[in-house]
Short mmCIF file of C-alpha atoms in Angstrom, two decimals:
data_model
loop_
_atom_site.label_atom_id
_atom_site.label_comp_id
_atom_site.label_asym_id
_atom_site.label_seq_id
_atom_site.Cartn_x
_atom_site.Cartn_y
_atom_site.Cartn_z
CA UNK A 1 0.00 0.00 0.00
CA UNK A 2 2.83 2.09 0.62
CA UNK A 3 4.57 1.54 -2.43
CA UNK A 4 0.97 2.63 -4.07
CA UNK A 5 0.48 5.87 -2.54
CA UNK A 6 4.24 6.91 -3.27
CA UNK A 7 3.42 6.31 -6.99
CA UNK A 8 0.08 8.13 -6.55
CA UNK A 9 1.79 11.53 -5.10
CA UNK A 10 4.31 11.42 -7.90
CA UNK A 11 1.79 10.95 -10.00
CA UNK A 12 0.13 14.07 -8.74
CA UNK A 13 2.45 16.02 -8.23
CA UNK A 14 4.06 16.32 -11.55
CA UNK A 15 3.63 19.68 -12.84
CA UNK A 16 1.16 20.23 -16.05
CA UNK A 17 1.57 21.93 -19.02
CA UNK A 18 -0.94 25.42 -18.94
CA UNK A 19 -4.07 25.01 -20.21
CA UNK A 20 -5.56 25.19 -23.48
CA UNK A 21 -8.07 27.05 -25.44
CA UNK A 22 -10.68 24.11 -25.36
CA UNK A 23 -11.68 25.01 -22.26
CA UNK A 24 -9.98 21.63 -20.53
CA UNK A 25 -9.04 21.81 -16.64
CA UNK A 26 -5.27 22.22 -15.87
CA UNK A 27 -4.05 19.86 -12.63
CA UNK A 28 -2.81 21.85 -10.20
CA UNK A 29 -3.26 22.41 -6.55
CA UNK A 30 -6.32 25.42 -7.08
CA UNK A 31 -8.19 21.96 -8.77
CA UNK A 32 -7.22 18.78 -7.32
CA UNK A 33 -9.73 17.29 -5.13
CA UNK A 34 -9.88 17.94 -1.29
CA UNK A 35 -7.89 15.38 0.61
CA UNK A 36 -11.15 14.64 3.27
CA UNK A 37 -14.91 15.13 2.69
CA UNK A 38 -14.67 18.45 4.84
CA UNK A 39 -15.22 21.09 1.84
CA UNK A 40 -11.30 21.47 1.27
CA UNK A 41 -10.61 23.62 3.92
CA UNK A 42 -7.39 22.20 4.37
CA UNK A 43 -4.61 23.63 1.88
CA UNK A 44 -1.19 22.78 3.89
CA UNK A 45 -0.63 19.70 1.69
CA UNK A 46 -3.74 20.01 -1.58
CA UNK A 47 -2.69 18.70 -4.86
CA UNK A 48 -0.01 16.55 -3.12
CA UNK A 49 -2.19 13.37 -3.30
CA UNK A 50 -5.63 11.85 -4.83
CA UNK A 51 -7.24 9.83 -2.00
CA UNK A 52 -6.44 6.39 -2.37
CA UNK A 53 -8.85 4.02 -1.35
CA UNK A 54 -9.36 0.03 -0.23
CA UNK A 55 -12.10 -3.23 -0.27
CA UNK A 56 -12.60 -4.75 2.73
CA UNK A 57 -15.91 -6.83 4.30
CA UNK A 58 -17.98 -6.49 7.23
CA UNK A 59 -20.42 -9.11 8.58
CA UNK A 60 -23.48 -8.93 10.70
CA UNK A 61 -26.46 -11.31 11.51
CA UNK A 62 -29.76 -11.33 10.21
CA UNK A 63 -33.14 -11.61 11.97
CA UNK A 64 -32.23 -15.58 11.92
CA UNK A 65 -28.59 -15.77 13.13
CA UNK A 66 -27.36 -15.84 9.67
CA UNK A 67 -23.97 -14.11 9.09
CA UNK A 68 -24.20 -11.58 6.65
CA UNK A 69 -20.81 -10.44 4.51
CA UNK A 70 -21.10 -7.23 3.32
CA UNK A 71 -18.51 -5.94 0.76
CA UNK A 72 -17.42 -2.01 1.25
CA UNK A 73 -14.77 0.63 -0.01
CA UNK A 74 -13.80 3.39 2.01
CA UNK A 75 -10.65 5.69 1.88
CA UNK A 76 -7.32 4.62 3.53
CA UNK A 77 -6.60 8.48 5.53
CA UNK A 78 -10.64 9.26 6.24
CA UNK A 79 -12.78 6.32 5.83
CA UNK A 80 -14.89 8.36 3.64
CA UNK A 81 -15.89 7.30 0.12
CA UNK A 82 -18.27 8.38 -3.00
CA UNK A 83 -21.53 6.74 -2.66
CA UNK A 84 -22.85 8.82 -5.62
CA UNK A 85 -21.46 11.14 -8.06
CA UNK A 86 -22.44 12.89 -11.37
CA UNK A 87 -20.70 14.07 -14.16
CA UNK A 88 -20.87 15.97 -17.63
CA UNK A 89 -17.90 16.73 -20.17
CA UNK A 90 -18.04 18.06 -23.67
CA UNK A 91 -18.54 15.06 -26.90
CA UNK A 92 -15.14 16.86 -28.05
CA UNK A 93 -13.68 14.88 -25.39
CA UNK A 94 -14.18 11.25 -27.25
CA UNK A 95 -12.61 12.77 -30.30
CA UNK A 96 -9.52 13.71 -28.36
CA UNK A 97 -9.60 10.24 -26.79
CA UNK A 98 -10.39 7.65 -29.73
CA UNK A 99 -9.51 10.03 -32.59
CA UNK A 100 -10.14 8.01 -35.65
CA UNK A 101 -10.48 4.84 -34.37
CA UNK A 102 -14.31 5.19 -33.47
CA UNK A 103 -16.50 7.11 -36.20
CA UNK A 104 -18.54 9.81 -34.45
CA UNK A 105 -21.43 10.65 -36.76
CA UNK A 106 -24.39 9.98 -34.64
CA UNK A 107 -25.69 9.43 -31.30
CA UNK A 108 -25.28 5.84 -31.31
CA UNK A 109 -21.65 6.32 -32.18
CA UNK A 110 -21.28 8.47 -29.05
CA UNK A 111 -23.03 6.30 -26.65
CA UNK A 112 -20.71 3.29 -27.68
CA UNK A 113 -18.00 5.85 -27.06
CA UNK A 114 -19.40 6.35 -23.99
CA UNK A 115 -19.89 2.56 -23.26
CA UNK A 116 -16.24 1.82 -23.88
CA UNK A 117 -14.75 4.70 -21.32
CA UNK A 118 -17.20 3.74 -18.62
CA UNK A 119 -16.04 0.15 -19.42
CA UNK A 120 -12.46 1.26 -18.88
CA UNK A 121 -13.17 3.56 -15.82
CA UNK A 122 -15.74 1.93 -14.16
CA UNK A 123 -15.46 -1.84 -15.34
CA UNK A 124 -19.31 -1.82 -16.86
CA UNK A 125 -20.95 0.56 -19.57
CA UNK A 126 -24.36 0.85 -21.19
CA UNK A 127 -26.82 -2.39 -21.44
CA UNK A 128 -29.76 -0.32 -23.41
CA UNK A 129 -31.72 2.71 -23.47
CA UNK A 130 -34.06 3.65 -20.97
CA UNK A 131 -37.70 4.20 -22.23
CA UNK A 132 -38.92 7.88 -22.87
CA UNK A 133 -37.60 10.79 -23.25
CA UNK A 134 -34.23 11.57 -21.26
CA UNK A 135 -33.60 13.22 -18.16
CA UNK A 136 -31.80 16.30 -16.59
CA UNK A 137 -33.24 18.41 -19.74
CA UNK A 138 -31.15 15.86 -22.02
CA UNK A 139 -32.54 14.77 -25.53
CA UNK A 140 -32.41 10.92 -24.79
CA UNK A 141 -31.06 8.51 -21.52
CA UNK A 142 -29.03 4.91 -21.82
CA UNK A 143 -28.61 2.55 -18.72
CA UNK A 144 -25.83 1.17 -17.00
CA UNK A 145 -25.53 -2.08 -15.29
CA UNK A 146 -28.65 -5.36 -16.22
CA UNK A 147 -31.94 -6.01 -15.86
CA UNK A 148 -31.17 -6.81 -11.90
CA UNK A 149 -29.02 -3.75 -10.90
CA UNK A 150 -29.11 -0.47 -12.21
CA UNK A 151 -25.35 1.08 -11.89
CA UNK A 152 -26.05 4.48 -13.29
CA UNK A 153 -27.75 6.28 -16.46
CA UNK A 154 -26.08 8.24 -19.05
CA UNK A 155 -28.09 11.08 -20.80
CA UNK A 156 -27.00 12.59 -24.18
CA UNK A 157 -28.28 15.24 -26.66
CA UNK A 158 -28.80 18.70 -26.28
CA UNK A 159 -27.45 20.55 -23.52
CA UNK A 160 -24.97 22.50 -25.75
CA UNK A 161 -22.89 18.88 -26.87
CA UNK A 162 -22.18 17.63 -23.32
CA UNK A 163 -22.63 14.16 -21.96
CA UNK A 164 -23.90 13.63 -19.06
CA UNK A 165 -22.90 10.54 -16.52
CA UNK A 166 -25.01 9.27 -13.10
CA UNK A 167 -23.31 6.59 -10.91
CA UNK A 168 -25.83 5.00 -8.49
CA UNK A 169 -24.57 4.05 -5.02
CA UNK A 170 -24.87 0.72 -6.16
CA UNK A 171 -22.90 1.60 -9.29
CA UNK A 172 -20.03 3.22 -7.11
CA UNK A 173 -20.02 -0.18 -4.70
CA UNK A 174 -19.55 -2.27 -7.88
CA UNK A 175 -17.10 -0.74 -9.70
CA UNK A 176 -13.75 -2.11 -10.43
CA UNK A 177 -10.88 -1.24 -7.76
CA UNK A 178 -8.99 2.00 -9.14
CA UNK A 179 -12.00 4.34 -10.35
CA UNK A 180 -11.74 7.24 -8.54
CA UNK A 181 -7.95 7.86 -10.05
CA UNK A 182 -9.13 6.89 -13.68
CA UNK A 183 -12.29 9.40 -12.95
CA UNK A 184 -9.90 12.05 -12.01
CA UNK A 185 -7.73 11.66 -14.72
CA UNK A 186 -10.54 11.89 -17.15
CA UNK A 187 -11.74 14.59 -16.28
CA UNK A 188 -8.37 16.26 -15.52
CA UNK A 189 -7.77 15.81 -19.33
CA UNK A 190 -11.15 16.07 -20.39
CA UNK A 191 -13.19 19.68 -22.28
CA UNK A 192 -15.23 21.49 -19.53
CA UNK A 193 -15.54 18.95 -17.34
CA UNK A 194 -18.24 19.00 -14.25
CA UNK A 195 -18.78 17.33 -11.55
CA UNK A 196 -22.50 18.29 -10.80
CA UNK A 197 -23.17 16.00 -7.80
CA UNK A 198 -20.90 13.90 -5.31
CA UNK A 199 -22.60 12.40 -2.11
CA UNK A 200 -19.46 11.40 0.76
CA UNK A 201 -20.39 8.90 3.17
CA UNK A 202 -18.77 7.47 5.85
CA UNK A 203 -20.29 4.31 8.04
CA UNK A 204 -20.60 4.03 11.97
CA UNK A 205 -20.57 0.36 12.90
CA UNK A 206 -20.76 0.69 16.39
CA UNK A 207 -22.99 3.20 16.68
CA UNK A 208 -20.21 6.10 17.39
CA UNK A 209 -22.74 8.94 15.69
CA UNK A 210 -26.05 9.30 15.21
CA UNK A 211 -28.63 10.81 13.00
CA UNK A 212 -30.06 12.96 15.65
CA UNK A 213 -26.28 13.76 16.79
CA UNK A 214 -25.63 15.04 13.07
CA UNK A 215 -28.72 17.06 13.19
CA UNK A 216 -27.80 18.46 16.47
CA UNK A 217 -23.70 18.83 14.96
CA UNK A 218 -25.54 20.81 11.74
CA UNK A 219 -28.16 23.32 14.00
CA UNK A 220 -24.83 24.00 15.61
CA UNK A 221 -22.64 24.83 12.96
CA UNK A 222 -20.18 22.18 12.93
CA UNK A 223 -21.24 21.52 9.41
CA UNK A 224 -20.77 25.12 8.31
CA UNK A 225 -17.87 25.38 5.59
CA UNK A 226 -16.83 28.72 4.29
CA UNK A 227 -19.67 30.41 5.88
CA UNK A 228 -22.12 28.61 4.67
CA UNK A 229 -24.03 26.43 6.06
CA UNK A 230 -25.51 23.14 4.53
CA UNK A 231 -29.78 22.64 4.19
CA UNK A 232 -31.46 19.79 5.96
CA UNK A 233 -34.69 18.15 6.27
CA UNK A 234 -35.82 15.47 8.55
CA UNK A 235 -37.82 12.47 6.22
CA UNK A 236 -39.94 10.08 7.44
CA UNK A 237 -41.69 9.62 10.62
CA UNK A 238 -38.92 7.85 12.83
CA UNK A 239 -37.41 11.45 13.81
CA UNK A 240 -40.98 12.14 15.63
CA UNK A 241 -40.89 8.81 16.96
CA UNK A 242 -37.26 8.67 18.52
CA UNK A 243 -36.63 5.16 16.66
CA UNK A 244 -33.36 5.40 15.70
CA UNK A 245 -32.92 1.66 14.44
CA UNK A 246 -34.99 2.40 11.80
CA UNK A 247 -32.97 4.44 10.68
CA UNK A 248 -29.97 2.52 10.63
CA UNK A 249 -28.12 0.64 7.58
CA UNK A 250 -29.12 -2.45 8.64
CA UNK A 251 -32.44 -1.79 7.81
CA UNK A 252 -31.27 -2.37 4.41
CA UNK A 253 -31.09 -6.13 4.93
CA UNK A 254 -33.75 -6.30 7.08
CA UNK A 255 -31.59 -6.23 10.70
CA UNK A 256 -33.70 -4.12 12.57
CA UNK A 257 -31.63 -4.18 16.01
CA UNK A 258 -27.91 -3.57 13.56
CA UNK A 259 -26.71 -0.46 14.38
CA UNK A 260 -24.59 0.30 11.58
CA UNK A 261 -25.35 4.39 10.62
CA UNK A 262 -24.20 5.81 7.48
CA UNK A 263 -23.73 9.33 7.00
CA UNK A 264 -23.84 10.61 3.26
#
């Protein structure tokens, strides 16, 4: 592991070329991504390092004594990890990347474009495309993952030539070890890229924090980051009720007395 995150930081911290006119990001320490889920407040040592970040397997018991294992990710200096993130670049992008190899004519061409980098950063692409119109104010929407799982959607045309890309939770779980640092590369090298949504989570499995706690932690600022202060909402009727093992992860698999919390 050690050996890893020396090749990651050299990686890293190689200096880039300036940017050009295309409007593509340059890699440098204004850009990289925080080191912690904690808004990037923390600048002594930005840009030196991507987040690296590990499998490992947790077990609990079901309702009938039945040892559960659990596969997870989280990130070797926080613990924290993407359960969700969305993403748009401009089509230029896959003309840059495959050049002539892949003939870019019509949509269809794109979204097989599209198929083969998510197969290459994610380890899965595009299985068909959703019925109806698309989504997010796109012309048309593809699916990632089978019939059983959805991993994420992918929504093209319109939206001044961008692509647009929507990794489930279940998509981010799945994918192949590695993705964050093949993400981050593709967009580092990619025309006006975007990240328009990331949801951090970290998991409690001994019950160390609590919903209510991180309400209480919010209404008294400790969520506040750069003076402003993040929007909640209380869901569901186990708040009024004081149930907190309902709102637990174990609900998930039906283990109503687990205490595992997640916090996203």
């Amino acid at each position: 592991m050690k050996d890893k995150m020396e090749d990651i930081k050299k990686a890293f911290a190689t200096d880039m070329a300036d940017a050009p006119a295309d409007g593509r990001a340059v890699a440098d320490a204004s850009n990289l991504p925080p080191s912690s889920n904690r808004g990037g407040t923390e600048t002594e040592d930005s840009g030196a390092f991507q987040e690296a970040f590990e499998c490992y397997e947790t077990y609990i018991l079901d309702g009938k004594g039945n040892l559960l294992g659990v596969p997870l990710r989280r990130g070797v200096s926080d613990s924290a990890f993407i359960d969700q993130i969305s993403f748009s670049f401009h089509e230029k992008t896959f003309f840059d990347k495959y050049g002539v190899r892949v003939s870019l004519l019509e949509d269809e061409d794109f979204i097989r474009a599209a198929s083969m980098l998510a197969e290459e950063v994610f380890g899965f692409g595009i299985y068909k495309e959703a019925k109806g119109s698309g989504g997010r104010f796109y012309d048309r929407c593809w699916l990632m993952g089978s019939e059983d799982a959805l991993y994420g959607r992918v929504h093209f045309g319109g939206q001044q030539n961008t692509i647009l890309f929507e990794l489930t939770g279940t998509g981010c779980g799945v994918a192949k070890e590695g993705w964050e640092s093949r993400l981050f590369a593709l967009l580092t090298n990619a025309i006006r890229p975007k990240i328009t949504r990331v949801d951090v989570a970290k998991d409690f499995f001994n019950g160390e924090y609590s919903p209510n706690q991180a309400r209480e932690d919010r209404n008294k600022g400790l969520f506040t980051c750069h003076h402003v202060k993040p929007k909640g909402e209380c869901l569901g009727s186990d708040w009024e009720e004081d149930d907190e093992a309902k709102m637990t992860k174990g609900k998930t698999f039906l283990v109503w007395e687990n205490i595992w919390i997640r916090c996203v």
